[in-house]
CSV table of C-alpha atoms and ligand atoms in Angstrom, one decimal:
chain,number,residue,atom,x,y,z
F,1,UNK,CA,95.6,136.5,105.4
F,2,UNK,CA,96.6,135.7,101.8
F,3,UNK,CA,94.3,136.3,98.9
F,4,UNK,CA,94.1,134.0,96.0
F,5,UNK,CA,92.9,134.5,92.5
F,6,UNK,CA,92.1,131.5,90.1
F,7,UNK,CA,91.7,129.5,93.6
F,8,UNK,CA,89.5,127.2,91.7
F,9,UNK,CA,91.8,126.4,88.9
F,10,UNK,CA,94.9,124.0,88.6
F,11,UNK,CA,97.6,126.4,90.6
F,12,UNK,CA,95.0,128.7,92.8
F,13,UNK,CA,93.6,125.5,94.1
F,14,UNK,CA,97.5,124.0,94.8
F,15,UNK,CA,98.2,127.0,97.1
F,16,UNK,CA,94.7,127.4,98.9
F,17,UNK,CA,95.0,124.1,99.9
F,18,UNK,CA,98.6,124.1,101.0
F,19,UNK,CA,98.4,127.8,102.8
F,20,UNK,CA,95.0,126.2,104.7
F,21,UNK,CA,96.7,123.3,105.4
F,22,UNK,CA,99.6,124.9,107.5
F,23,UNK,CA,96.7,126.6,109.0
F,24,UNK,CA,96.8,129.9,107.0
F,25,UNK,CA,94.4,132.2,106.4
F,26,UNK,CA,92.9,132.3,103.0
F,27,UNK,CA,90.8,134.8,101.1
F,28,UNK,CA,89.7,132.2,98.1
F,29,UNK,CA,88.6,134.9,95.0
F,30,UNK,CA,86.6,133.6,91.8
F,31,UNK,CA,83.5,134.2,89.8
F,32,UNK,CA,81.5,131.1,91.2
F,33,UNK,CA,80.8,130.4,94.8
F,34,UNK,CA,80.0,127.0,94.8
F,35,UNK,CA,83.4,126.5,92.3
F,36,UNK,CA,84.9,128.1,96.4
F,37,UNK,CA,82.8,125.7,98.3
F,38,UNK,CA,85.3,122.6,98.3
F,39,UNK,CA,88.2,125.1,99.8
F,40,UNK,CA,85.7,126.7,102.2
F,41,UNK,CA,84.6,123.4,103.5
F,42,UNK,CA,88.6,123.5,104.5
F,43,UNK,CA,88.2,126.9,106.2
F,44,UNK,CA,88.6,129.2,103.6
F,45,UNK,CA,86.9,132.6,103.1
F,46,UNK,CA,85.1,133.0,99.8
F,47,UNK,CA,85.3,136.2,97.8
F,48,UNK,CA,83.5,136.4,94.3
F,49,UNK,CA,84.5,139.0,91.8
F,50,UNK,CA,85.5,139.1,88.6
F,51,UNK,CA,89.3,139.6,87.6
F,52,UNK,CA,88.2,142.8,85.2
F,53,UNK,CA,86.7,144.7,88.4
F,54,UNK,CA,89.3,146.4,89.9
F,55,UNK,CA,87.2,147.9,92.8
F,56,UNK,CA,86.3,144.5,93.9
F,57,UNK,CA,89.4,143.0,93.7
F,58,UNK,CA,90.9,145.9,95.6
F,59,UNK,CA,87.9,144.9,98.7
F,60,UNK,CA,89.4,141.2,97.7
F,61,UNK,CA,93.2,142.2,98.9
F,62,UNK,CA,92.9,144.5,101.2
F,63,UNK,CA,94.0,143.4,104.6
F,64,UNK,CA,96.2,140.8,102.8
F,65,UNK,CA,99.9,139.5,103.7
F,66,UNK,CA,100.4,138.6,100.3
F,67,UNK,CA,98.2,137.9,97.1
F,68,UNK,CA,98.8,135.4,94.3
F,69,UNK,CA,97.9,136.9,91.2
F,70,UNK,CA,97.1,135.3,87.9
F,71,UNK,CA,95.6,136.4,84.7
F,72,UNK,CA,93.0,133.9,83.5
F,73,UNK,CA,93.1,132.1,80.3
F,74,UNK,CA,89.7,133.4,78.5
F,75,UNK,CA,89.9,131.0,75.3
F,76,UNK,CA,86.8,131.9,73.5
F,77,UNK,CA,87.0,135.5,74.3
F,78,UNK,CA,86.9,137.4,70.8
F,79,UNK,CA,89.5,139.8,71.5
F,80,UNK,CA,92.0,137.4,73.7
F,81,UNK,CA,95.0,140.3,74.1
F,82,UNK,CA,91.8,143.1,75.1
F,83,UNK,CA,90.7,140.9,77.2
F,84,UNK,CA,94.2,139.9,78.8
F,85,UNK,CA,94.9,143.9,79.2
F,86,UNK,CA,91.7,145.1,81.0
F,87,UNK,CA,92.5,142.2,83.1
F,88,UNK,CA,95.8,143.1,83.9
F,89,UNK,CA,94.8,146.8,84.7
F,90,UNK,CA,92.2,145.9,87.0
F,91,UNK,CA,94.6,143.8,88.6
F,92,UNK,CA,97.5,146.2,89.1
F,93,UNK,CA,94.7,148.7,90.4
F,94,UNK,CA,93.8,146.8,92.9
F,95,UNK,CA,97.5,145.7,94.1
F,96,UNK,CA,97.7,149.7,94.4
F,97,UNK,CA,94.8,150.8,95.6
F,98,UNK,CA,94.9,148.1,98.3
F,99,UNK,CA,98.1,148.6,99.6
F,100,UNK,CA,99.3,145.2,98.7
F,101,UNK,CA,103.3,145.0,99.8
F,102,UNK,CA,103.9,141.0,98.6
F,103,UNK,CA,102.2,139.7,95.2
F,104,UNK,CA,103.6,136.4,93.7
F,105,UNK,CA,102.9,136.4,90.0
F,106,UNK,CA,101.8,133.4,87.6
F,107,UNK,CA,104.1,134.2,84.5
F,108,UNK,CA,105.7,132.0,81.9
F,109,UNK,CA,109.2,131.8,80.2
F,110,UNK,CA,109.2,133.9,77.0
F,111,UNK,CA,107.8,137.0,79.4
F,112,UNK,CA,111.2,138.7,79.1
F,113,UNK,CA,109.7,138.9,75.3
F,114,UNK,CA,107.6,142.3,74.4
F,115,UNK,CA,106.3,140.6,71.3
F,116,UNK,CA,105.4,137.6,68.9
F,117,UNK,CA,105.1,135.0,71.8
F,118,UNK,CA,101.2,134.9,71.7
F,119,UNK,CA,99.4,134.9,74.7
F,120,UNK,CA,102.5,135.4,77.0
F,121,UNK,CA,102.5,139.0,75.6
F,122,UNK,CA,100.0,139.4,78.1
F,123,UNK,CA,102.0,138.1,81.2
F,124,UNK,CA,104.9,140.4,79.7
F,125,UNK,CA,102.6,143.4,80.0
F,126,UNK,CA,101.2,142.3,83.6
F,127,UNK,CA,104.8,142.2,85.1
F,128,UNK,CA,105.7,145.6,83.4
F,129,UNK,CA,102.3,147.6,84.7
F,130,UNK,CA,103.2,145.5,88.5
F,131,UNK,CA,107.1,146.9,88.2
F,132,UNK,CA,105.5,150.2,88.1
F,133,UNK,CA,104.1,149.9,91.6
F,134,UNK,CA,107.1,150.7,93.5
F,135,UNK,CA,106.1,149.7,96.9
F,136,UNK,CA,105.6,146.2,95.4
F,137,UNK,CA,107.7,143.2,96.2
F,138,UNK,CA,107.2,140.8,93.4
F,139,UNK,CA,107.8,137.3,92.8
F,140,UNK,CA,107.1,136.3,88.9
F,141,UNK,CA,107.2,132.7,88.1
F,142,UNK,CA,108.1,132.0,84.3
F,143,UNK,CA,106.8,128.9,84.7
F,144,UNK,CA,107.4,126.2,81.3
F,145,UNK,CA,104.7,124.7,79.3
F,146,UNK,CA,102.3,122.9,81.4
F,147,UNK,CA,102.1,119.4,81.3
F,148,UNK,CA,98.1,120.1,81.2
F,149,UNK,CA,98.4,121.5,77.8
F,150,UNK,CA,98.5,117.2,76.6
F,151,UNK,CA,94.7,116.9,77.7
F,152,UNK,CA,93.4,117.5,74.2
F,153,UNK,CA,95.7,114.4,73.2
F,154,UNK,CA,92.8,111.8,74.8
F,155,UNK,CA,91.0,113.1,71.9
F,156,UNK,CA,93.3,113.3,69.0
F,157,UNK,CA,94.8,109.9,69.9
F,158,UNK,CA,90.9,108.5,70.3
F,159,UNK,CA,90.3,109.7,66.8
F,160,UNK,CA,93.3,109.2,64.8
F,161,UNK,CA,95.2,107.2,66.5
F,162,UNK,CA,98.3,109.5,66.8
F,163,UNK,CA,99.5,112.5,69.2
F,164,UNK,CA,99.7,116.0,67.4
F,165,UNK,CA,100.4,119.4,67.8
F,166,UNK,CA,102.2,123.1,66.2
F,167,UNK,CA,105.4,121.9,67.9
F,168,UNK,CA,108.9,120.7,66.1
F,169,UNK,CA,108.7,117.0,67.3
F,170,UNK,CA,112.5,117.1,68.4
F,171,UNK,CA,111.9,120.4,70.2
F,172,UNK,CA,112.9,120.2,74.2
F,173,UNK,CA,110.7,122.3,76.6
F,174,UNK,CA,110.6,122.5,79.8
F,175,UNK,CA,107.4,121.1,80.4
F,176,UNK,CA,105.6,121.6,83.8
F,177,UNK,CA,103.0,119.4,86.1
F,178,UNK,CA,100.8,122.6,87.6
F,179,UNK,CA,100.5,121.1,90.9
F,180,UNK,CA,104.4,121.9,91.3
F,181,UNK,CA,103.9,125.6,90.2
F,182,UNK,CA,101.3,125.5,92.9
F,183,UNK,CA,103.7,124.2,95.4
F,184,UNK,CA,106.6,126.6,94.5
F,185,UNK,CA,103.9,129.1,95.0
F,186,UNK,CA,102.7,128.5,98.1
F,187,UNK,CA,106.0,128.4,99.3
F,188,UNK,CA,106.9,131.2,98.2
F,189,UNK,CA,103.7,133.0,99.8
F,190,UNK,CA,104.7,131.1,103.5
F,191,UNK,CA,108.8,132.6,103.0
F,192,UNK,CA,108.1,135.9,101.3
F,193,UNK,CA,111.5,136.3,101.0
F,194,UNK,CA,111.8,138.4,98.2
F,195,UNK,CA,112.9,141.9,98.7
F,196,UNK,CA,112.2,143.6,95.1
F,197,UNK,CA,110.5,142.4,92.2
F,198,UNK,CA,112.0,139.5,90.7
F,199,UNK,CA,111.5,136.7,87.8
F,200,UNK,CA,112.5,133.2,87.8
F,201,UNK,CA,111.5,130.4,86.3
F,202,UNK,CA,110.4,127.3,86.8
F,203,UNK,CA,110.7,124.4,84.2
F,204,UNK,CA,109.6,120.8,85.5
F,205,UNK,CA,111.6,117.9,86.0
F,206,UNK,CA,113.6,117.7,82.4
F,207,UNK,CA,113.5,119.3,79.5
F,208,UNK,CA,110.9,116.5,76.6
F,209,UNK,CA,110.2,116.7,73.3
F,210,UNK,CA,106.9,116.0,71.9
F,211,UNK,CA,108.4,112.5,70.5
F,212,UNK,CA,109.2,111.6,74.0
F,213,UNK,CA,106.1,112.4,75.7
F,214,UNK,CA,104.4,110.7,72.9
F,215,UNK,CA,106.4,107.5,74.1
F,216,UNK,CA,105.7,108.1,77.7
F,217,UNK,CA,101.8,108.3,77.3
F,218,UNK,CA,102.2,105.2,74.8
F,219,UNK,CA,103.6,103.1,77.1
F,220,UNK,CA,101.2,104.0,79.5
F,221,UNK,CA,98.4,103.0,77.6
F,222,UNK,CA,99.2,100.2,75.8
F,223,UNK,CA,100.3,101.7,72.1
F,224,UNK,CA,104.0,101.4,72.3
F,225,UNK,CA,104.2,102.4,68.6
F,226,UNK,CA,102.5,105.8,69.1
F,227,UNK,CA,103.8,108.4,67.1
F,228,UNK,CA,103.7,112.2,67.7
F,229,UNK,CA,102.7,114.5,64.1
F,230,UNK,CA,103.6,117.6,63.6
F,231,UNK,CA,100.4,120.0,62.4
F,232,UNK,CA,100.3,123.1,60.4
F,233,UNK,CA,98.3,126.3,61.3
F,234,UNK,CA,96.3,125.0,58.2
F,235,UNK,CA,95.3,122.0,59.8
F,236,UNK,CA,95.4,123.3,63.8
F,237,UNK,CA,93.1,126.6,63.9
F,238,UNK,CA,89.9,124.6,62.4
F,239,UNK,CA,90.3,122.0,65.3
F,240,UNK,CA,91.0,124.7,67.9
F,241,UNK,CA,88.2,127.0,66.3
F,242,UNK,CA,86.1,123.4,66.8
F,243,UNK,CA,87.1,122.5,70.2
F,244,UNK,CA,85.7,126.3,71.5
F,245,UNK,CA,88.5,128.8,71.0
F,246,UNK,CA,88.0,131.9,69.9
F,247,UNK,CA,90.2,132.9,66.0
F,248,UNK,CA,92.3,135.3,68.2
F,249,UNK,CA,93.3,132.6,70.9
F,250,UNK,CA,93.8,130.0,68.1
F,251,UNK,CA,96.1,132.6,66.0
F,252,UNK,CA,97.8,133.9,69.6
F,253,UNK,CA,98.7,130.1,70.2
F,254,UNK,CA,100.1,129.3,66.7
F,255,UNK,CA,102.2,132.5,67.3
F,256,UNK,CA,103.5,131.6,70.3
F,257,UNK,CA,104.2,127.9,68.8
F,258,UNK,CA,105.9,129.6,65.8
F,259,UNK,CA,108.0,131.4,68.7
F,260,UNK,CA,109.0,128.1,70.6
F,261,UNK,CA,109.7,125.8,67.5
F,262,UNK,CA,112.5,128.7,66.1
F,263,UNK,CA,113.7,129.4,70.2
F,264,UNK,CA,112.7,133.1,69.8
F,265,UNK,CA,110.9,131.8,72.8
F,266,UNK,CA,113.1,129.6,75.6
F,267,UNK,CA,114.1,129.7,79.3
F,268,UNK,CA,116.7,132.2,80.1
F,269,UNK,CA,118.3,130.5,82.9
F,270,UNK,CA,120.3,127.3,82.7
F,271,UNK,CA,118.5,124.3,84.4
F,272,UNK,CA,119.5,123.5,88.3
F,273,UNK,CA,118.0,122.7,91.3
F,274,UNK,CA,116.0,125.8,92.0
F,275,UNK,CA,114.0,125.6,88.6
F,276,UNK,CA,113.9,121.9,88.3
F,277,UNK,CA,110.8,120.3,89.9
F,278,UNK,CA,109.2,117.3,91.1
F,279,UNK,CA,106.8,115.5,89.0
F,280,UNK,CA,108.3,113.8,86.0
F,281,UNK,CA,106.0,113.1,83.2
F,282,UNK,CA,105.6,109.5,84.0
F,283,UNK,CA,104.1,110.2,86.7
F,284,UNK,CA,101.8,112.7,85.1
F,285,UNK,CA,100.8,110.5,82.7
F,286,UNK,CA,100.0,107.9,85.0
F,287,UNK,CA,98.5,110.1,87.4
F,288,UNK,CA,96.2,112.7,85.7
F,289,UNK,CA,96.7,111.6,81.7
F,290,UNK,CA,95.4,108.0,81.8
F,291,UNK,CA,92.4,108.2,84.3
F,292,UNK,CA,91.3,111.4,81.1
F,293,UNK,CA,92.0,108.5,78.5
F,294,UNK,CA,90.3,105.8,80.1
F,295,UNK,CA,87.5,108.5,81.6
F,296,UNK,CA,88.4,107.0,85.1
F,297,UNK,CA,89.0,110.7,86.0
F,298,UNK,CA,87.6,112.3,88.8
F,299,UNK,CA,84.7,114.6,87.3
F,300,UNK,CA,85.1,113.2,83.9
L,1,NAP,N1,99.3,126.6,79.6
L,1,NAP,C1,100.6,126.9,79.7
L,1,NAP,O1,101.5,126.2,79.1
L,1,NAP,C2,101.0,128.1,80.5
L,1,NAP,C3,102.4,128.3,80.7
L,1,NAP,C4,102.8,129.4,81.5
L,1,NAP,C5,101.9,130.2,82.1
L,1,NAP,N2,100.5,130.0,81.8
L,1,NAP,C6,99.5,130.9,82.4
L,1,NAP,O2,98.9,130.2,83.4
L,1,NAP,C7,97.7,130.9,83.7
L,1,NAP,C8,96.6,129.8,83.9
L,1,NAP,O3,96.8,129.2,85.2
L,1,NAP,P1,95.9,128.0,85.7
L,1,NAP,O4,96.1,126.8,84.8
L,1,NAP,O5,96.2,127.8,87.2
L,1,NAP,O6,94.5,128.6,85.5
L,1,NAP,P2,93.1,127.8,85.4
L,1,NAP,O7,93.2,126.4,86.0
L,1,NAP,O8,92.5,128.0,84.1
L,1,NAP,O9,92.2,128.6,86.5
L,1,NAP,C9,91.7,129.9,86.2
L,1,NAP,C10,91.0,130.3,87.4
L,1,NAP,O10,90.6,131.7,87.3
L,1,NAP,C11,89.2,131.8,87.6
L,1,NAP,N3,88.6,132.7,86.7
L,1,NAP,C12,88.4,132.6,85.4
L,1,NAP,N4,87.9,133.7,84.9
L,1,NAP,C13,87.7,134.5,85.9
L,1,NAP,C14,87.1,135.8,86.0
L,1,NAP,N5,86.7,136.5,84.9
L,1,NAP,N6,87.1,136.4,87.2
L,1,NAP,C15,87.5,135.8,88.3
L,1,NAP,N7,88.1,134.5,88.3
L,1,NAP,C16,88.2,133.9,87.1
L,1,NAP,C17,88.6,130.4,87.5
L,1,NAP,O11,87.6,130.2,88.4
L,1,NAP,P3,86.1,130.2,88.1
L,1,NAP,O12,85.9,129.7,86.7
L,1,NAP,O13,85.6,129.3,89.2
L,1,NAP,O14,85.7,131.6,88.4
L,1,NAP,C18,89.8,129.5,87.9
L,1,NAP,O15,89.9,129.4,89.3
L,1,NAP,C19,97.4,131.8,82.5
L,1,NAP,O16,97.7,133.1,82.9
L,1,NAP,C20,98.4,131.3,81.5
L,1,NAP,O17,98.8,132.3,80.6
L,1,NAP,C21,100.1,128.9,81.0
């Protein structure tokens, strides 16, 4: 049995539905049942608890082959690091106090970093407290900047009628379609071929500047002559502070762009065929960016 936190959200949902579907069991672990209900219908077991309580998530993973573990983004909460911490103790907890031999880890590139990348601090500190388990093999995945991250675009492009962001617009990143972290994940889970604890990244399809995602998505919908703006904090923590974040995720995310735009914060490993995945961002765009633009989405 393998026990899944976030199995509701973009990579937790990826690998439920790819371990059921080569007839796994799956322990599905979130804070809403009927947010489970959709994986159970596929044969799933639902477990709610909350990331932050460690005894529950230790009843969660025990028994388990392997968990994934993931620590949740929580963008309005007031104290986002706290928050990130008490979340990354109860996790580690319950990896102990479970007897969990195989975890594969949601991180990001810029976790090698103790500092000054914003939230990946966090993911930093998880993989340090989980090296400190010794009977636990570890898989981190310092995945690259999701590809989800452009949602907030419909917006910016419905209102001004331009794309915009913290970022250099000539800066390259490795930008990342989740539903490929999901599948590296789940394959991982199936192999479990790691013997220690180990890091790796994975950074999309190629490397895009803002400018050239700006391009892709114009095509796609019919502005070929939309341009991509670079913000200031000045400008960008009113908005984010506006669109629901808390002042400490808006301030952790400005740091972390800081970190990216001077490459204090950059993959580690050259690009090849183990890190490179899938889904280009033309066919995000098409698939998952336009339906949000033209509110065609499922759910939307
Ligand atoms: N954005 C980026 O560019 C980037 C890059 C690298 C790494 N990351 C990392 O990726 C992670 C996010 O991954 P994701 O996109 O797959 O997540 P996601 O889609 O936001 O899903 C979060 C999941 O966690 C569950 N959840 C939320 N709060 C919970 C709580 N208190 N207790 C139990 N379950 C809870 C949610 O389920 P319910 O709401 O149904 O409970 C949901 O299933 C973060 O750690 C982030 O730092 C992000």
């Amino acid at each position: 049995m393998y026990a899944i936190i976030g199995a509701s959200g973009n990579t937790g949902s990826v690998i439920a539905g790819k371990l059921l579907a080569q007839g796994e069991k799956v322990r599905v672990i979130g804070r809403d049942a009927s947010r489970l209900e959709r994986l159970v219908q596929k044969g799933a077991e639902a477990f709610v608890a909350n990331v932050s309580d460690a005894a529950a998530l230790t009843k969660a993973f025990r028994g388990s082959k392997a968990v994934y573990l993931m620590i949740p983004p929580n963008p309005g909460h007031p104290n986002v690091r706290e928050d990130q911490e008490r979340v990354s103790d109860a996790l580690v907890a319950a990896v102990r106090d479970a007897g969990v031999e195989h975890a594969v880890v949601l991180s990001s590139i810029g976790a090698d970093k103790p500092d000054k990348t914003g939230p990946v601090v966090g993911l930093h500190n998880l993989e340090q407290k989980l090296n400190g388990v010794a009977s636990l093999k570890a898989d981190y995945l310092r995945a690259g900047y999701f590809m989800e991250n452009l949602f907030p675009q419909v917006g910016i492009i419905k209102n001004f009628g331009v794309t915009g962001g913290p970022l250099r617009s000539d800066l390259k990143v490795a930008m990342i379609a989740t539903q490929d972290i999901g599948a590296a994940a789940a394959e991982a889970l199936r192999k479990l071929a790691f013997t220690g604890k180990q890091a790796r990244e994975l950074l999309g399809q190629r490397d895009l500047t803002y400018q050239e995602v700006t391009v892709a998505i114009g095509k796609a919908i019919g502005k070929p002559g939309l341009a991509y703006m670079q913000l200031g904090p000045a400008q960008l923590k009113p908005a984010m502070t506006q669109m629901g974040m808390s002042a400490s995720m808006a301030d952790l995310l400005l740091e972390m762009s800081e970190s990216l735009n001077s490459g204090y914060m950059a993959p580690l490993e050259p690009r090849s065929a183990q890190n490179t995945t899938p889904t280009s961002i033309e066919m995000f765009v098409a698939e998952q960016f336009v339906p949000r633009f033209t509110g065609k989405a499922a759910g939307a």
